XYZ file of C-alpha atoms in Angstrom:
756
model
C 114.558 108.120 88.861
C 111.410 106.255 89.812
C 111.704 102.748 91.312
C 109.341 100.312 92.986
C 110.091 98.122 95.987
C 108.289 95.171 97.515
C 107.826 95.782 101.246
C 107.141 92.908 103.637
C 105.855 93.129 107.180
C 103.277 95.920 106.831
C 99.975 95.207 108.554
C 98.126 98.527 108.618
C 98.112 102.181 107.622
C 100.427 103.038 110.506
C 103.045 100.707 108.977
C 102.771 102.303 105.536
C 103.008 105.755 107.122
C 106.172 104.693 108.972
C 107.766 103.460 105.727
C 106.860 106.667 103.905
C 108.320 108.791 106.716
C 111.553 106.787 106.801
C 112.127 106.996 103.040
C 111.045 110.633 102.732
C 113.766 111.669 105.209
C 116.508 110.475 102.816
C 118.308 113.350 101.120
C 117.462 113.256 97.423
C 114.107 111.469 97.750
C 111.458 113.641 96.117
C 108.439 111.476 96.930
C 107.635 108.165 98.583
C 104.257 106.484 98.283
C 103.307 103.156 99.844
C 100.433 101.055 98.592
C 99.336 98.949 101.576
C 97.137 96.817 99.352
C 99.877 95.820 96.912
C 102.636 96.051 99.569
C 104.571 98.336 97.214
C 106.769 101.363 97.793
C 107.154 103.764 94.874
C 110.073 106.136 95.377
C 111.080 109.026 93.138
C 114.584 110.275 93.840
C 117.636 112.080 92.499
C 120.102 109.293 91.669
C 123.009 111.701 92.060
C 122.169 112.022 95.773
C 120.914 108.573 96.773
C 120.245 105.077 95.440
C 118.060 102.015 95.889
C 120.338 100.585 98.592
C 119.829 103.650 100.788
C 116.078 103.314 100.397
C 116.165 99.603 101.285
C 118.307 100.374 104.344
C 115.855 103.050 105.488
C 112.946 100.620 105.206
C 114.926 97.986 107.101
C 115.703 100.425 109.917
C 111.989 101.190 110.108
C 111.433 97.500 110.886
C 110.348 96.142 107.515
C 111.914 94.202 104.684
C 112.258 95.758 101.224
C 113.492 94.456 97.883
C 113.837 96.208 94.540
C 111.405 95.011 91.885
C 113.424 94.363 88.747
C 111.995 91.257 87.116
C 108.353 91.686 86.126
C 107.747 87.998 85.607
C 109.253 87.129 88.965
C 107.017 89.719 90.589
C 103.940 88.238 88.930
C 104.935 84.718 89.973
C 105.486 85.805 93.577
C 102.160 87.617 93.562
C 100.326 84.518 92.385
C 102.079 82.380 94.983
C 101.040 84.785 97.741
C 97.434 84.693 96.573
C 97.357 80.897 96.565
C 98.497 80.773 100.186
C 96.107 83.623 101.097
C 98.269 85.033 103.851
C 99.182 88.542 104.877
C 102.599 89.969 104.101
C 104.552 88.561 107.058
C 108.070 87.264 107.403
C 108.433 83.558 106.571
C 109.658 82.655 110.076
C 106.124 83.085 111.376
C 103.381 80.463 111.175
C 101.245 80.687 107.985
C 97.780 82.107 108.555
C 95.930 78.902 107.672
C 97.954 76.957 110.233
C 97.312 79.643 112.802
C 93.592 79.361 112.256
C 93.705 75.557 112.270
C 95.327 75.670 115.719
C 93.557 78.695 117.190
C 89.918 77.990 116.345
C 89.629 74.446 117.855
C 91.515 75.475 120.994
C 89.390 78.610 121.320
C 86.201 76.545 121.047
C 87.414 74.264 123.867
C 88.491 77.264 125.929
C 85.135 78.973 125.536
C 83.359 75.735 126.427
C 85.332 75.465 129.674
C 84.816 79.099 130.656
C 81.206 79.620 129.573
C 79.730 76.170 129.015
C 78.182 76.047 132.478
C 76.319 79.300 131.754
C 74.507 77.549 128.915
C 73.796 74.484 131.046
C 76.362 72.341 129.235
C 78.207 69.604 131.146
C 81.699 70.655 132.278
C 84.262 68.245 133.846
C 83.785 68.058 137.610
C 87.447 68.767 138.382
C 86.986 72.240 136.918
C 83.954 73.046 139.084
C 83.837 75.022 142.300
C 86.171 77.298 144.191
C 88.214 74.355 145.464
C 89.151 73.568 141.835
C 89.862 77.171 140.863
C 93.585 76.545 140.243
C 92.839 73.655 137.846
C 90.170 75.809 136.175
C 92.591 78.709 135.685
C 95.585 76.605 134.711
C 93.562 74.678 132.077
C 92.680 77.995 130.436
C 96.315 79.088 130.568
C 97.503 75.878 128.862
C 94.842 76.155 126.127
C 95.801 79.784 125.468
C 99.562 79.231 125.207
C 99.481 77.449 121.773
C 97.246 80.218 120.429
C 99.766 82.791 121.595
C 102.628 80.857 120.018
C 101.162 80.385 116.554
C 100.107 84.055 116.532
C 103.433 85.297 117.887
C 103.894 87.602 114.892
C 101.611 90.104 116.596
C 103.911 90.212 119.622
C 107.243 90.288 117.782
C 106.013 92.800 115.233
C 103.949 94.844 117.654
C 106.507 95.297 120.410
C 109.427 95.818 118.013
C 107.400 98.611 116.351
C 106.712 100.080 119.776
C 110.435 100.049 120.607
C 111.149 101.872 117.320
C 108.485 104.411 118.293
C 106.380 103.511 115.256
C 103.505 101.492 116.798
C 101.032 99.831 114.454
C 97.977 97.589 114.511
C 100.083 94.659 115.709
C 101.096 96.816 118.673
C 97.464 97.357 119.660
C 96.732 93.633 119.438
C 99.946 92.679 121.235
C 99.424 95.114 124.117
C 95.766 94.106 124.508
C 96.466 90.363 124.455
C 99.522 90.749 126.699
C 97.551 92.734 129.272
C 94.925 89.983 129.316
C 97.554 87.276 129.708
C 99.483 89.091 132.443
C 96.296 89.716 134.379
C 95.358 86.039 133.974
C 98.748 84.866 135.258
C 98.528 87.226 138.240
C 95.055 85.833 138.884
C 96.441 82.278 139.099
C 98.834 83.406 141.811
C 96.033 85.240 143.639
C 93.811 82.151 143.451
C 96.619 80.083 144.936
C 97.157 82.708 147.615
C 93.470 82.775 148.498
C 93.136 78.990 148.731
C 96.390 78.660 150.680
C 95.337 81.246 153.240
C 91.728 80.256 153.652
C 90.449 83.249 151.683
C 87.911 81.583 149.371
C 86.492 85.010 148.515
C 89.788 86.063 146.914
C 90.025 82.793 144.979
C 86.429 83.140 143.781
C 86.937 86.767 142.735
C 89.964 86.086 140.565
C 88.650 82.780 139.191
C 85.644 84.573 137.713
C 87.802 87.209 135.938
C 90.729 85.406 134.324
C 90.781 87.028 130.844
C 92.671 84.144 129.209
C 89.724 83.674 126.838
C 89.918 87.387 125.936
C 93.561 87.073 124.880
C 92.798 83.937 122.846
C 89.689 85.456 121.293
C 91.469 88.709 120.373
C 94.279 86.885 118.561
C 91.953 84.427 116.822
C 89.377 86.945 115.654
C 92.006 89.378 114.391
C 93.640 86.521 112.467
C 90.269 85.495 111.011
C 89.720 89.101 109.993
C 93.132 89.320 108.318
C 92.450 86.070 106.507
C 89.111 87.329 105.156
C 90.654 90.708 104.369
C 93.456 89.117 102.360
C 91.028 86.948 100.433
C 88.960 90.014 99.584
C 92.036 92.083 98.665
C 93.262 89.345 96.342
C 90.105 89.752 94.303
C 90.962 93.398 93.635
C 93.754 92.364 91.270
C 91.666 89.920 89.246
C 91.430 92.309 86.280
C 95.234 92.485 86.056
C 95.539 88.721 86.479
C 93.092 88.176 83.629
C 95.213 90.443 81.441
C 98.371 88.550 82.406
C 96.702 85.246 81.561
C 95.795 86.561 78.096
C 99.373 86.331 76.943
C 100.170 82.985 75.276
C 103.063 80.988 76.678
C 104.449 79.868 73.297
C 104.430 81.031 69.681
C 105.431 79.818 66.223
C 108.183 81.778 64.482
C 110.053 81.357 61.214
C 113.821 81.119 61.611
C 116.260 79.901 58.978
C 113.271 79.157 56.743
C 111.684 76.763 59.239
C 108.737 77.078 61.590
C 109.725 76.470 65.196
C 107.919 76.820 68.522
C 109.508 79.154 71.065
C 108.503 80.677 74.370
C 106.666 83.979 73.941
C 109.367 85.868 75.854
C 112.007 84.579 73.404
C 110.474 86.384 70.426
C 112.785 89.141 69.179
C 112.006 92.331 67.297
C 112.025 91.534 63.574
C 110.996 87.882 63.970
C 108.305 86.575 61.654
C 105.526 85.106 63.777
C 102.949 82.696 62.335
C 99.419 83.217 63.676
C 96.804 80.548 62.962
C 93.021 80.734 63.466
C 92.048 80.693 67.138
C 95.538 81.591 68.402
C 96.399 84.519 70.635
C 98.848 87.066 69.275
C 101.961 86.973 71.499
C 103.554 90.371 70.661
C 102.777 93.608 68.827
C 103.556 93.633 65.138
C 102.639 94.332 61.529
C 100.923 91.838 59.245
C 103.267 90.969 56.382
C 101.232 88.223 54.728
C 97.555 87.208 54.905
C 94.512 88.754 56.541
C 91.980 87.979 59.235
C 89.546 89.399 61.759
C 90.901 89.940 65.259
C 89.149 90.094 68.611
C 90.672 93.019 70.563
C 87.952 93.191 73.222
C 90.252 92.261 76.109
C 92.445 95.299 75.363
C 90.089 97.898 73.940
C 86.643 96.804 75.098
C 85.425 96.658 71.479
C 82.602 94.180 71.144
C 83.059 93.606 67.400
C 86.058 91.946 65.697
C 88.383 94.197 63.689
C 89.411 93.351 60.123
C 93.183 93.224 59.629
C 95.053 93.179 56.310
C 98.670 93.383 55.162
C 100.347 96.457 56.629
C 97.933 96.707 59.564
C 99.193 96.594 63.133
C 98.068 93.939 65.595
C 98.379 93.962 69.373
C 99.547 91.336 71.822
C 96.809 89.346 73.609
C 94.358 89.857 70.706
C 92.717 86.678 69.415
C 92.932 85.712 65.735
C 89.455 84.540 64.760
C 89.481 83.376 61.153
C 92.309 83.554 58.655
C 95.988 82.757 59.105
C 98.670 85.397 58.700
C 102.343 86.129 59.233
C 103.402 89.168 61.208
C 106.656 90.971 61.878
C 107.292 91.522 65.589
C 107.780 95.230 66.364
C 107.318 95.343 70.155
C 108.208 92.477 72.466
C 108.533 91.800 76.195
C 107.650 94.715 78.432
C 107.202 96.991 75.402
C 104.072 95.231 74.136
C 100.663 96.837 74.437
C 99.579 94.214 76.978
C 102.636 94.708 79.177
C 102.185 98.484 79.114
C 98.500 98.176 80.022
C 99.355 95.943 82.984
C 102.032 98.380 84.131
C 99.686 101.355 83.847
C 96.993 99.592 85.886
C 99.472 98.577 88.570
C 101.015 102.043 88.692
C 97.574 103.581 89.077
C 96.899 101.286 92.011
C 100.206 102.284 93.590
C 99.348 105.998 93.527
C 97.217 107.888 96.005
C 94.177 110.027 95.383
C 94.083 113.459 97.072
C 91.074 112.192 99.046
C 93.417 109.825 100.888
C 95.636 112.568 102.318
C 93.524 113.104 105.428
C 93.475 109.368 106.118
C 97.270 109.229 105.652
C 97.848 112.062 108.116
C 95.615 110.449 110.722
C 97.149 106.999 110.167
C 100.578 108.396 111.018
C 99.495 109.282 114.569
C 96.547 106.926 114.969
C 98.116 104.144 117.032
C 99.889 106.424 119.573
C 96.627 108.312 120.086
C 94.695 105.062 120.604
C 97.260 103.818 123.120
C 97.016 107.125 124.967
C 93.201 106.879 125.026
C 93.488 103.328 126.352
C 95.781 104.432 129.186
C 93.554 107.413 130.030
C 90.531 105.088 130.029
C 92.204 102.750 132.514
C 93.282 105.571 134.833
C 89.915 107.360 134.626
C 87.892 104.284 135.602
C 90.270 103.478 138.450
C 89.935 107.042 139.768
C 86.148 106.737 139.356
C 86.214 103.818 141.775
C 85.587 100.991 139.316
C 87.257 97.615 139.806
C 90.620 96.770 138.297
C 88.903 94.180 136.106
C 86.431 96.733 134.699
C 89.097 99.366 134.025
C 91.376 96.807 132.403
C 88.564 95.435 130.258
C 87.699 98.906 128.922
C 91.351 99.747 128.253
C 91.943 96.510 126.367
C 88.729 96.952 124.394
C 89.886 100.418 123.254
C 93.094 98.854 121.936
C 91.509 95.997 120.015
C 88.473 97.803 118.581
C 90.599 100.472 116.881
C 91.254 99.729 113.228
C 94.013 101.537 111.319
C 93.613 98.904 108.579
C 90.267 100.318 107.487
C 91.858 103.772 107.097
C 94.768 102.404 105.111
C 92.665 100.288 102.770
C 89.831 102.741 102.099
C 91.460 104.335 99.047
C 93.898 101.828 97.467
C 91.417 98.961 97.174
C 88.907 101.192 95.377
C 91.567 102.654 93.065
C 92.983 99.217 92.207
C 89.562 97.738 91.435
C 88.541 100.784 89.412
C 91.789 100.893 87.404
C 91.295 97.231 86.519
C 87.671 97.849 85.556
C 88.693 100.803 83.390
C 91.414 98.734 81.697
C 88.918 96.033 80.787
C 86.936 98.775 79.028
C 89.912 100.109 77.090
C 90.522 103.056 79.434
C 94.044 103.173 80.861
C 94.400 105.322 83.973
C 97.928 106.304 85.001
C 97.227 107.748 88.446
C 94.664 107.861 91.223
C 94.765 111.660 91.140
C 93.672 111.700 87.493
C 90.825 109.326 88.266
C 89.626 111.541 91.107
C 89.975 114.844 89.230
C 88.224 113.644 86.072
C 84.858 113.223 87.778
C 84.754 116.844 88.981
C 86.026 118.564 85.814
C 84.455 121.906 84.921
C 85.686 122.122 81.322
C 86.473 119.497 78.681
C 88.733 120.876 75.961
C 88.680 118.805 72.767
C 91.185 118.741 69.930
C 89.598 118.447 66.499
C 91.570 116.261 64.097
C 91.620 112.631 65.159
C 89.740 113.376 68.371
C 86.246 114.532 67.435
C 86.818 113.660 63.779
C 87.790 110.333 62.230
C 91.373 111.450 61.809
C 91.419 110.013 58.300
C 90.685 112.975 56.044
C 90.386 112.680 52.280
C 90.869 115.165 49.451
C 87.540 116.564 48.230
C 88.467 119.499 45.970
C 91.529 120.334 43.848
C 91.830 123.760 42.204
C 95.017 124.583 40.262
C 96.276 128.096 39.410
C 98.842 128.490 36.648
C 99.449 124.721 36.292
C 97.625 121.498 35.449
C 95.659 119.600 38.129
C 98.056 116.627 38.033
C 101.039 118.952 38.344
C 99.495 120.480 41.449
C 98.855 117.061 42.973
C 102.435 115.995 42.203
C 103.788 119.176 43.769
C 101.600 118.779 46.852
C 102.387 115.064 47.289
C 106.130 115.704 46.861
C 106.058 118.509 49.407
C 103.943 116.618 51.969
C 105.663 113.245 51.568
C 107.899 113.777 54.594
C 105.173 115.151 56.846
C 103.364 112.987 59.429
C 100.329 115.254 59.599
C 96.995 113.614 58.793
C 96.161 116.233 56.158
C 99.513 115.577 54.499
C 98.810 111.861 54.347
C 95.414 112.473 52.769
C 97.014 114.624 50.066
C 99.716 112.031 49.417
C 97.116 109.274 49.162
C 95.240 111.250 46.515
C 98.202 111.055 44.112
C 99.381 107.726 42.726
C 102.132 108.960 40.436
C 105.840 109.526 41.036
C 106.867 112.347 43.332
C 109.787 114.767 42.989
C 112.774 114.831 45.331
C 112.753 117.478 48.029
C 115.629 119.253 49.764
C 115.570 121.049 53.103
C 112.149 119.873 54.190
C 110.865 121.958 57.112
C 107.786 121.429 59.280
C 106.341 124.718 60.567
C 104.256 124.028 63.663
C 100.626 124.972 63.226
C 101.138 126.458 59.772
C 102.422 123.980 57.195
C 105.575 122.777 55.435
C 108.240 124.010 53.050
C 111.001 122.469 50.926
C 113.099 122.981 47.793
C 111.811 121.156 44.685
C 113.735 121.350 41.426
C 115.744 124.246 42.808
C 112.710 126.327 43.716
C 110.969 126.884 47.035
C 107.618 125.189 47.535
C 105.340 125.786 50.487
C 102.012 124.320 51.584
C 99.789 125.256 54.480
C 97.307 127.791 55.788
C 96.712 131.409 54.841
C 98.993 132.672 57.607
C 101.951 130.790 56.131
C 101.194 132.175 52.677
C 101.016 135.737 53.986
C 104.321 135.322 55.836
C 105.956 134.326 52.567
C 104.358 137.145 50.546
C 102.147 134.858 48.448
C 99.060 136.462 46.904
C 96.142 134.092 47.645
C 93.282 136.400 46.689
C 92.357 134.227 43.703
C 91.614 131.272 45.978
C 90.090 133.028 48.983
C 86.449 132.651 47.901
C 86.875 128.941 47.189
C 88.673 128.485 50.493
C 85.938 130.326 52.383
C 83.186 128.236 50.797
C 85.017 125.018 51.572
C 85.634 126.057 55.154
C 81.950 126.799 55.719
C 81.272 123.224 54.671
C 83.659 121.938 57.338
C 86.488 121.280 54.910
C 90.106 122.318 55.465
C 91.637 124.373 52.649
C 95.384 123.924 52.097
C 97.167 126.478 49.928
C 100.206 125.558 47.820
C 102.752 127.921 46.295
C 105.715 127.303 44.016
C 108.431 129.765 43.031
C 106.710 132.518 45.071
C 103.418 132.120 43.168
C 100.113 130.527 44.185
C 99.965 127.052 42.643
C 96.607 125.878 43.852
C 94.154 125.017 46.613
C 93.449 121.508 47.855
C 90.516 120.968 50.229
C 90.481 118.102 52.650
C 87.520 116.919 54.703
C 87.724 115.052 57.957
C 84.339 113.680 58.975
C 83.047 114.036 62.510
C 82.751 110.726 64.324
C 79.100 109.882 65.020
C 80.004 109.169 68.648
C 81.535 112.635 69.109
C 78.171 114.392 68.980
C 76.781 111.901 71.492
C 79.784 112.388 73.802
C 79.580 116.201 73.765
C 75.876 116.041 74.576
C 76.540 113.661 77.506
C 79.334 115.829 78.945
C 77.195 118.960 78.763
C 74.296 117.157 80.429
C 76.589 116.539 83.418
C 77.163 120.234 83.907
C 80.547 120.484 82.176
C 81.504 123.071 79.597
C 82.867 121.724 76.289
C 85.415 123.708 74.241
C 86.719 122.838 70.771
C 90.391 123.849 70.481
C 92.103 123.540 67.097
C 94.844 124.943 64.949
C 92.508 124.812 61.957
C 91.118 127.965 60.353
C 88.251 129.688 62.126
C 85.564 129.084 59.521
C 86.173 125.318 59.422
C 86.450 125.132 63.181
C 83.230 127.073 63.723
C 81.373 124.797 61.276
C 82.481 121.678 63.159
C 81.865 123.319 66.541
C 78.320 124.170 65.491
C 77.671 120.595 64.381
C 79.010 119.279 67.692
C 77.069 121.934 69.640
C 80.061 122.806 71.828
C 79.916 125.778 74.189
C 82.878 127.558 72.609
C 85.236 127.128 69.660
C 88.828 128.398 69.698
C 90.626 128.153 66.351
C 93.914 128.964 64.623
C 96.016 128.304 67.723
C 99.600 127.062 67.724
C 100.685 124.245 70.107
C 102.040 126.728 72.669
C 98.831 128.728 72.390
C 96.788 125.605 73.121
C 98.643 125.299 76.386
C 98.020 128.994 77.087
C 94.296 128.488 76.518
C 94.313 125.749 79.153
C 96.146 128.071 81.572
C 93.572 130.823 81.020
C 90.766 128.458 81.978
C 92.676 127.281 85.039
C 93.278 130.877 86.119
C 89.500 131.263 86.171
C 89.391 128.530 88.804
C 88.281 125.825 86.375
C 89.319 122.184 86.562
C 90.282 121.411 82.964
C 90.431 118.129 81.056
C 92.216 118.163 77.687
C 91.507 115.460 75.102
C 93.877 115.153 72.140
C 95.908 112.814 69.988
C 98.741 114.598 68.182
C 102.249 115.899 68.825
C 100.885 119.433 68.874
C 98.521 118.443 71.719
C 101.225 117.255 74.111
C 101.905 120.647 75.788
C 98.185 121.133 76.419
C 97.801 117.562 77.685
C 100.605 118.136 80.151
C 99.227 121.521 81.268
C 95.656 120.322 81.871
C 94.518 119.012 85.245
C 93.823 115.756 83.415
C 95.193 114.947 79.964
C 93.388 112.282 77.941
C 95.108 110.847 74.871
C 93.224 109.063 72.145
C 94.822 105.622 71.775
C 95.490 106.017 68.080
C 97.547 109.141 68.740
C 101.266 109.638 68.775
C 103.590 108.218 71.423
C 104.484 111.680 72.704
C 100.798 112.568 73.188
C 100.172 109.332 75.069
C 103.272 109.933 77.200
C 102.009 113.407 78.158
C 98.544 112.159 79.112
C 97.134 110.934 82.421
C 94.533 108.689 80.766
C 94.743 106.805 77.466
C 91.705 105.690 75.467
C 92.493 102.513 73.545
C 89.460 102.720 71.239
C 89.921 106.334 70.100
C 86.249 107.036 70.772
C 85.151 110.208 72.531
C 82.319 108.326 74.253
C 85.010 106.651 76.337
C 85.690 110.067 77.895
C 82.110 109.972 79.165
C 82.609 106.409 80.326
C 85.802 107.384 82.168
C 83.931 110.273 83.781
C 81.292 107.814 85.002
C 83.891 105.437 86.423
C 85.610 108.368 88.123
C 82.429 109.529 89.836
C 81.480 106.055 91.007
C 85.006 105.353 92.238
C 85.146 108.569 94.247
C 81.723 107.834 95.716
C 83.039 104.430 96.772
C 86.200 105.939 98.282
C 84.153 108.458 100.247
C 81.953 105.636 101.527
C 85.041 103.713 102.609
C 86.620 106.715 104.299
C 83.347 107.576 106.017
C 83.012 104.043 107.312
C 86.635 103.934 108.484
C 86.374 107.265 110.342
C 82.827 106.672 111.603
C 83.724 103.230 112.902
C 86.679 104.504 114.930
C 84.954 107.695 116.102
C 81.977 105.691 117.396
C 83.717 102.461 118.394
C 86.548 103.860 120.528
C 84.351 105.934 122.907
C 81.920 103.031 123.359
C 84.822 100.686 124.061
C 86.134 103.176 126.615
C 82.826 102.909 128.490
C 81.044 106.055 127.339
C 77.656 104.335 127.540
C 78.266 102.631 130.873
C 77.182 105.472 133.162
C 73.897 106.386 131.406
C 72.898 102.937 130.116
C 75.153 100.388 131.786
C 76.423 99.241 128.368
C 79.990 98.000 127.973
C 81.866 96.075 125.305
C 84.051 93.099 126.042
C 87.487 92.870 124.382
C 86.194 89.885 122.414
C 83.432 91.941 120.798
C 85.933 94.717 120.131
C 88.292 92.318 118.343
C 85.448 90.967 116.208
C 84.339 94.497 115.295
C 87.884 95.513 114.320
C 88.275 92.506 112.038
C 84.961 93.056 110.322
C 85.572 96.762 109.707
C 88.476 96.237 107.307
C 86.657 93.353 105.613
C 83.679 95.663 105.113
C 85.829 98.354 103.465
C 87.427 95.887 101.041
C 84.105 94.228 100.214
C 82.526 97.614 99.508
C 85.356 98.419 97.066
C 84.802 95.110 95.272
C 81.349 96.355 94.261
C 83.117 98.522 91.698
C 83.609 95.425 89.565
C 79.905 95.602 88.811
C 79.734 99.331 88.079
C 78.087 100.285 84.808
C 79.434 102.866 82.385
C 76.294 104.986 82.493
């Protein structure tokens, strides 16, 4: 079973790592992935060994709050509410981020004016001047800092509780740094009092000039500002999904008991007749039963041109009816509609992790303890080196507050979420981050023929009868193929408008054809292999079949009562965009293979037209999968593109399976990526998005690692001995806040990525 949970209280990658560790330890849990960006936990587990309650309890023991996501609409409403308040995922008992900033910033400005105003020549109240007023000077800073500490108390409660549970996080770093500053400041007040009371003005002066209250206030305020900006940026990453959600109309007109009534969209039931007028959005998936129109499907498929729809055609939810009015029968409602499934796929993709994130995840799990150890070593080292307590403490605190586990945790999920949304808006549905990463580095693209590189709507071109009239052959063929779902079968059935005969014992033979009993005699239709297996002499039709195959047509033999009845040739035209797509994939250094169950002559003719590197023909579904395995055994990363039931094993076997949107449900279920428009050029587009997304992720990871690798040593005082350069805790806090904002902002650039 696979369930998703909303997790509250996470602030950085260390938090998400702690949740993953806690859930992964449960017996029966196969995998646990946390998306820090969406605050989601996706757990796959054996329901015979554990359940959702055990997972929630494990998260709670880890110090966070989890709830099972059951109601999609409630989840969307909560998500929108969170975005409107623009606050991090914190428990409600804490002060909202906007209030924290409203209190912290003005008080910090006053505090900085008192402590540093005289350096800039600004007038400062006389009672705060001089050594004799050092107590007032220190106590004023203390009083101004206290409200800032209170409104930002979440850092202390969350940070120290995580430390007690031995799972320290970013809040721990902030809490320890700010607490050290405050404790030192309070001790300084006592030392100032001691110095003044004992006539030691030098002691009072020393401690009055190094109070560190402003450092504590600045650390808390700047980190909060950073979280605020980070949350605002992160909220933008889900805009593509929000736009899709907003596409769905709130109400619809249905016909019940012979009357038109207005109902909420979620109240529409399967089988309802829905009335769609010009300009209205289609609320659910369905089939047009009366009328016709042109429909704008661009929001779902990325198609720029409207699509003509007539009686019997399917229409998708969230499409816009442009011209005529029509009635439709609802076939998919609620979470089963195309729109709902697209939204779920995009969100699921964002909740998964790309392999590139594994290193960051491993480091995040031990990041905070390492940083705290470095901070302690820094303090001890400078004290041993003979530096002052103030200097050693300043360096130690700066190490704590400059470190940023947030940047590590956000580097991958923000890019994946933005990219998945961008792909969805172009009619490319990505199911996982791993698929998105792998696609861009594929060595081989294996393409199915029918419905993938061809139109998928073949038509009968030649009919040659043997021993019976032409119409008799067509009747026999249509009767035999009437129960088959194969595209060639449909073309043959469409070529005959007369009455068909009843069939008994219909049997579909994978990769070969069909058979049935008609009028008490066995009838079979399919390829030469099927005829040979049944002892049918097809020599009379072999020349015609060979000629047709060389022209790219598919010959289908028919036999009745153990004798050859005729040959029907069907042609399936190559899509114009297929040639363009193959050329583009080859230009990017990938090998392109055409893999089909069709006869070799036909396959080779189409392969030559497409200019593929290799054509493999006459393969059964299981053999298609074996062909993929052979390529993988050669060390190749393989992408399979297909649309039919017989493609599903190969789609599942490939490193990335891509299903053409017009394909069967089982093919789409087996695939990692679904193309809504059924155009092969979208494979090229997906490849482009993959490459640009991975480049963005690598940039984010580089920045996150580079920032910490460079920032922590400098904060520890690495440059002090050779150059006399040190960082104050205030600068460290500002740098930490900006680092995560930078990573998120860089990911947002993917919204503007082009498909070329």
